[in-house]
Amino acid sequence: MTQTSSSGLRVEEEDRLRADLYRLVGGLLSRPPGRETLAALGGLIGDESDLGRSVDDLSAAARAATPDSAVEEYQELFIGVGRGELVPYGSYYLTGFLNEKPLARLRADMAPLGIERADDVKEPEDHAGALLEMMAGLIDGTFGTIQPLAVQKGFFERHVGSWMPHFFGDLQASKSARLYRPLGRIGRLFLALEAAAFEM
């Protein structure tokens, strides 16, 4: 089954689901969920796989959360006073510092793919949420064209798989995470599936 994307391109069902999951996780890392998003998350139903059970856990955590508790948790995890418990940037995970060479390499890869940082976004482009949303766009053509698997794989290996599984492991293990703990497990499991699929 195929579906037409917002760019007017035909997207296979499997790829649409991949893009949706990248976009869901990326969105939750980019901003705390509001009431409508929490309600949508609370209605998710997983299957019997490890990933599906993690989706059920996220759904239960969303039903137990409020918009205020989600904002408080997000602040504690990712912003904090000075910095949050976790620093969700590729440069930090790969070098120990922000705005280092991994960010420059990312920007060099973004330009030919037609990806630009929005004017109202202040964070560096190597933020975990932004990178996952970029992956979604490469898959479903948000940036103008659906990228072939070889391009998706190259971007994934350089900018996502190189550090984000470690980040998601840290998120899953965080003592501050309640709503975000199952998201950490979802991210870790999903990226493992993606890495395996790219190797096939």
Tab-separated table of C-alpha atoms in Angstrom:
chain	number	residue	atom	x	y	z
A	1	MET	CA	0.000	0.000	0.000
A	2	THR	CA	1.230	3.495	-0.797
A	3	GLN	CA	0.167	6.907	0.379
A	4	THR	CA	0.784	10.370	-1.000
A	5	SER	CA	2.987	12.489	1.256
A	6	SER	CA	2.532	16.196	1.952
A	7	SER	CA	5.048	16.795	-0.851
A	8	GLY	CA	2.799	14.910	-3.280
A	9	LEU	CA	5.166	11.913	-3.491
A	10	ARG	CA	4.033	8.299	-3.203
A	11	VAL	CA	5.237	6.746	0.062
A	12	GLU	CA	5.140	3.013	0.722
A	13	GLU	CA	3.181	2.014	3.831
A	14	GLU	CA	6.256	0.613	5.604
A	15	ASP	CA	8.182	3.815	4.954
A	16	ARG	CA	5.287	5.983	6.089
A	17	LEU	CA	5.228	4.075	9.397
A	18	ARG	CA	9.010	4.525	9.759
A	19	ALA	CA	8.715	8.253	9.086
A	20	ASP	CA	5.803	8.567	11.524
A	21	LEU	CA	7.802	6.914	14.308
A	22	TYR	CA	10.862	9.058	13.644
A	23	ARG	CA	8.630	12.156	13.696
A	24	LEU	CA	6.785	11.096	16.873
A	25	VAL	CA	9.969	10.465	18.856
A	26	GLY	CA	11.663	13.529	17.381
A	27	GLY	CA	8.741	15.761	18.263
A	28	LEU	CA	8.699	14.590	21.884
A	29	LEU	CA	12.431	15.295	22.159
A	30	SER	CA	12.014	18.752	20.608
A	31	ARG	CA	9.247	19.998	22.907
A	32	PRO	CA	7.162	18.758	25.853
A	33	PRO	CA	3.781	17.335	24.845
A	34	GLY	CA	0.680	19.419	25.414
A	35	ARG	CA	-2.778	18.178	26.345
A	36	GLU	CA	-3.728	17.033	22.825
A	37	THR	CA	-0.460	15.185	22.289
A	38	LEU	CA	-0.735	13.471	25.669
A	39	ALA	CA	-4.271	12.390	24.798
A	40	ALA	CA	-3.073	10.997	21.457
A	41	LEU	CA	-0.177	9.173	23.120
A	42	GLY	CA	-2.569	7.785	25.729
A	43	GLY	CA	-4.581	6.141	22.955
A	44	LEU	CA	-1.668	4.281	21.389
A	45	ILE	CA	-1.831	0.478	21.442
A	46	GLY	CA	1.264	-1.633	20.856
A	47	ASP	CA	1.660	-5.244	19.814
A	48	GLU	CA	3.454	-8.165	21.499
A	49	SER	CA	6.933	-7.196	20.300
A	50	ASP	CA	9.437	-5.459	22.595
A	51	LEU	CA	8.807	-2.243	20.691
A	52	GLY	CA	5.041	-2.721	20.938
A	53	ARG	CA	5.196	-3.276	24.690
A	54	SER	CA	7.270	-0.102	25.006
A	55	VAL	CA	4.566	1.762	23.085
A	56	ASP	CA	2.039	0.444	25.637
A	57	ASP	CA	4.297	1.717	28.445
A	58	LEU	CA	4.485	5.158	26.805
A	59	SER	CA	0.711	5.177	26.436
A	60	ALA	CA	0.248	4.393	30.138
A	61	ALA	CA	2.801	7.054	31.139
A	62	ALA	CA	0.997	9.620	28.967
A	63	ARG	CA	-2.332	8.835	30.618
A	64	ALA	CA	-0.714	9.384	34.029
A	65	ALA	CA	0.910	12.677	32.986
A	66	THR	CA	-0.450	16.215	32.806
A	67	PRO	CA	0.767	19.061	30.580
A	68	ASP	CA	2.391	20.660	33.643
A	69	SER	CA	4.158	17.463	34.718
A	70	ALA	CA	5.370	16.920	31.139
A	71	VAL	CA	6.860	20.426	30.993
A	72	GLU	CA	8.515	19.954	34.390
A	73	GLU	CA	10.012	16.604	33.363
A	74	TYR	CA	11.213	17.982	30.020
A	75	GLN	CA	12.872	20.939	31.763
A	76	GLU	CA	14.620	18.703	34.279
A	77	LEU	CA	15.820	16.236	31.657
A	78	PHE	CA	16.919	18.496	28.823
A	79	ILE	CA	17.182	22.128	29.979
A	80	GLY	CA	17.725	22.441	33.743
A	81	VAL	CA	19.481	25.334	35.414
A	82	GLY	CA	22.627	25.689	33.354
A	83	ARG	CA	22.018	22.310	31.708
A	84	GLY	CA	19.654	19.383	32.022
A	85	GLU	CA	20.381	15.879	33.181
A	86	LEU	CA	20.952	14.900	29.537
A	87	VAL	CA	22.489	16.969	26.732
A	88	PRO	CA	20.669	15.782	23.579
A	89	TYR	CA	23.201	16.905	20.975
A	90	GLY	CA	25.374	14.822	18.688
A	91	SER	CA	28.453	16.994	19.195
A	92	TYR	CA	28.217	16.572	22.955
A	93	TYR	CA	27.878	12.793	22.819
A	94	LEU	CA	30.633	12.388	20.242
A	95	THR	CA	33.175	14.925	21.568
A	96	GLY	CA	32.042	16.056	25.037
A	97	PHE	CA	31.456	19.609	23.782
A	98	LEU	CA	28.710	21.487	21.948
A	99	ASN	CA	29.116	22.994	18.462
A	100	GLU	CA	32.043	20.789	17.476
A	101	LYS	CA	33.048	19.053	14.216
A	102	PRO	CA	30.050	16.671	14.152
A	103	LEU	CA	27.773	19.735	13.835
A	104	ALA	CA	29.865	21.109	10.963
A	105	ARG	CA	29.720	17.734	9.191
A	106	LEU	CA	25.946	17.632	9.674
A	107	ARG	CA	25.505	21.104	8.189
A	108	ALA	CA	27.612	20.087	5.198
A	109	ASP	CA	25.352	17.049	4.667
A	110	MET	CA	22.118	19.008	5.151
A	111	ALA	CA	22.697	21.558	2.397
A	112	PRO	CA	22.632	19.220	-0.636
A	113	LEU	CA	19.557	17.485	0.778
A	114	GLY	CA	17.626	20.759	0.911
A	115	ILE	CA	17.440	20.818	4.722
A	116	GLU	CA	17.711	24.166	6.503
A	117	ARG	CA	17.236	25.178	10.112
A	118	ALA	CA	14.022	27.183	10.561
A	119	ASP	CA	14.521	30.844	11.418
A	120	ASP	CA	12.653	30.502	14.721
A	121	VAL	CA	14.785	27.545	15.938
A	122	LYS	CA	17.611	28.513	18.273
A	123	GLU	CA	19.108	25.077	19.006
A	124	PRO	CA	21.991	23.692	16.935
A	125	GLU	CA	20.912	21.313	14.190
A	126	ASP	CA	22.471	18.259	15.863
A	127	HIS	CA	19.714	18.160	18.505
A	128	ALA	CA	18.305	14.620	18.784
A	129	GLY	CA	14.762	15.735	17.995
A	130	ALA	CA	15.822	17.673	14.900
A	131	LEU	CA	17.890	14.771	13.572
A	132	LEU	CA	14.995	12.332	13.916
A	133	GLU	CA	12.679	14.756	12.144
A	134	MET	CA	15.304	15.041	9.376
A	135	MET	CA	15.282	11.249	9.019
A	136	ALA	CA	11.492	11.341	8.674
A	137	GLY	CA	11.783	13.936	5.925
A	138	LEU	CA	14.365	11.919	4.014
A	139	ILE	CA	12.007	8.929	4.098
A	140	ASP	CA	8.725	10.639	3.136
A	141	GLY	CA	9.947	13.460	0.916
A	142	THR	CA	9.235	16.406	3.213
A	143	PHE	CA	12.348	18.143	1.881
A	144	GLY	CA	11.215	17.847	-1.715
A	145	THR	CA	12.101	14.303	-2.700
A	146	ILE	CA	12.127	10.827	-1.179
A	147	GLN	CA	15.756	9.904	-0.679
A	148	PRO	CA	16.979	6.436	-1.714
A	149	LEU	CA	17.885	3.946	0.994
A	150	ALA	CA	21.598	4.516	0.409
A	151	VAL	CA	21.206	8.204	1.280
A	152	GLN	CA	19.032	7.411	4.306
A	153	LYS	CA	21.597	4.865	5.479
A	154	GLY	CA	24.520	7.259	5.094
A	155	PHE	CA	22.750	10.032	7.005
A	156	PHE	CA	21.632	7.582	9.705
A	157	GLU	CA	25.099	6.126	10.218
A	158	ARG	CA	26.874	9.495	10.338
A	159	HIS	CA	24.415	11.523	12.380
A	160	VAL	CA	22.008	9.200	14.249
A	161	GLY	CA	23.391	5.707	14.741
A	162	SER	CA	26.799	7.054	15.718
A	163	TRP	CA	25.551	8.350	19.100
A	164	MET	CA	21.809	8.310	19.595
A	165	PRO	CA	21.490	4.701	20.847
A	166	HIS	CA	23.717	5.744	23.770
A	167	PHE	CA	21.547	8.818	24.358
A	168	PHE	CA	18.369	6.725	24.369
A	169	GLY	CA	19.993	4.277	26.795
A	170	ASP	CA	20.776	7.197	29.111
A	171	LEU	CA	17.203	8.460	28.784
A	172	GLN	CA	15.783	5.036	29.575
A	173	ALA	CA	18.001	4.818	32.685
A	174	SER	CA	17.303	8.368	33.902
A	175	LYS	CA	15.954	8.645	37.432
A	176	SER	CA	14.112	11.841	36.452
A	177	ALA	CA	12.282	10.220	33.525
A	178	ARG	CA	8.731	9.008	33.899
A	179	LEU	CA	6.952	9.884	30.656
A	180	TYR	CA	10.291	9.874	28.834
A	181	ARG	CA	11.636	6.550	30.156
A	182	PRO	CA	9.559	4.406	27.769
A	183	LEU	CA	10.427	6.857	24.989
A	184	GLY	CA	14.080	6.067	25.628
A	185	ARG	CA	13.377	2.368	25.198
A	186	ILE	CA	11.303	2.991	22.057
A	187	GLY	CA	14.115	5.048	20.575
A	188	ARG	CA	16.776	2.466	21.411
A	189	LEU	CA	14.756	-0.458	20.008
A	190	PHE	CA	13.656	1.415	16.897
A	191	LEU	CA	17.170	2.563	16.013
A	192	ALA	CA	18.424	-1.009	16.446
A	193	LEU	CA	15.766	-2.191	13.990
A	194	GLU	CA	16.711	0.552	11.547
A	195	ALA	CA	20.418	-0.255	11.779
A	196	ALA	CA	19.716	-3.942	11.138
A	197	ALA	CA	17.423	-3.146	8.186
A	198	PHE	CA	20.026	-0.869	6.602
A	199	GLU	CA	22.530	-3.743	6.726
A	200	MET	CA	20.244	-6.135	4.824
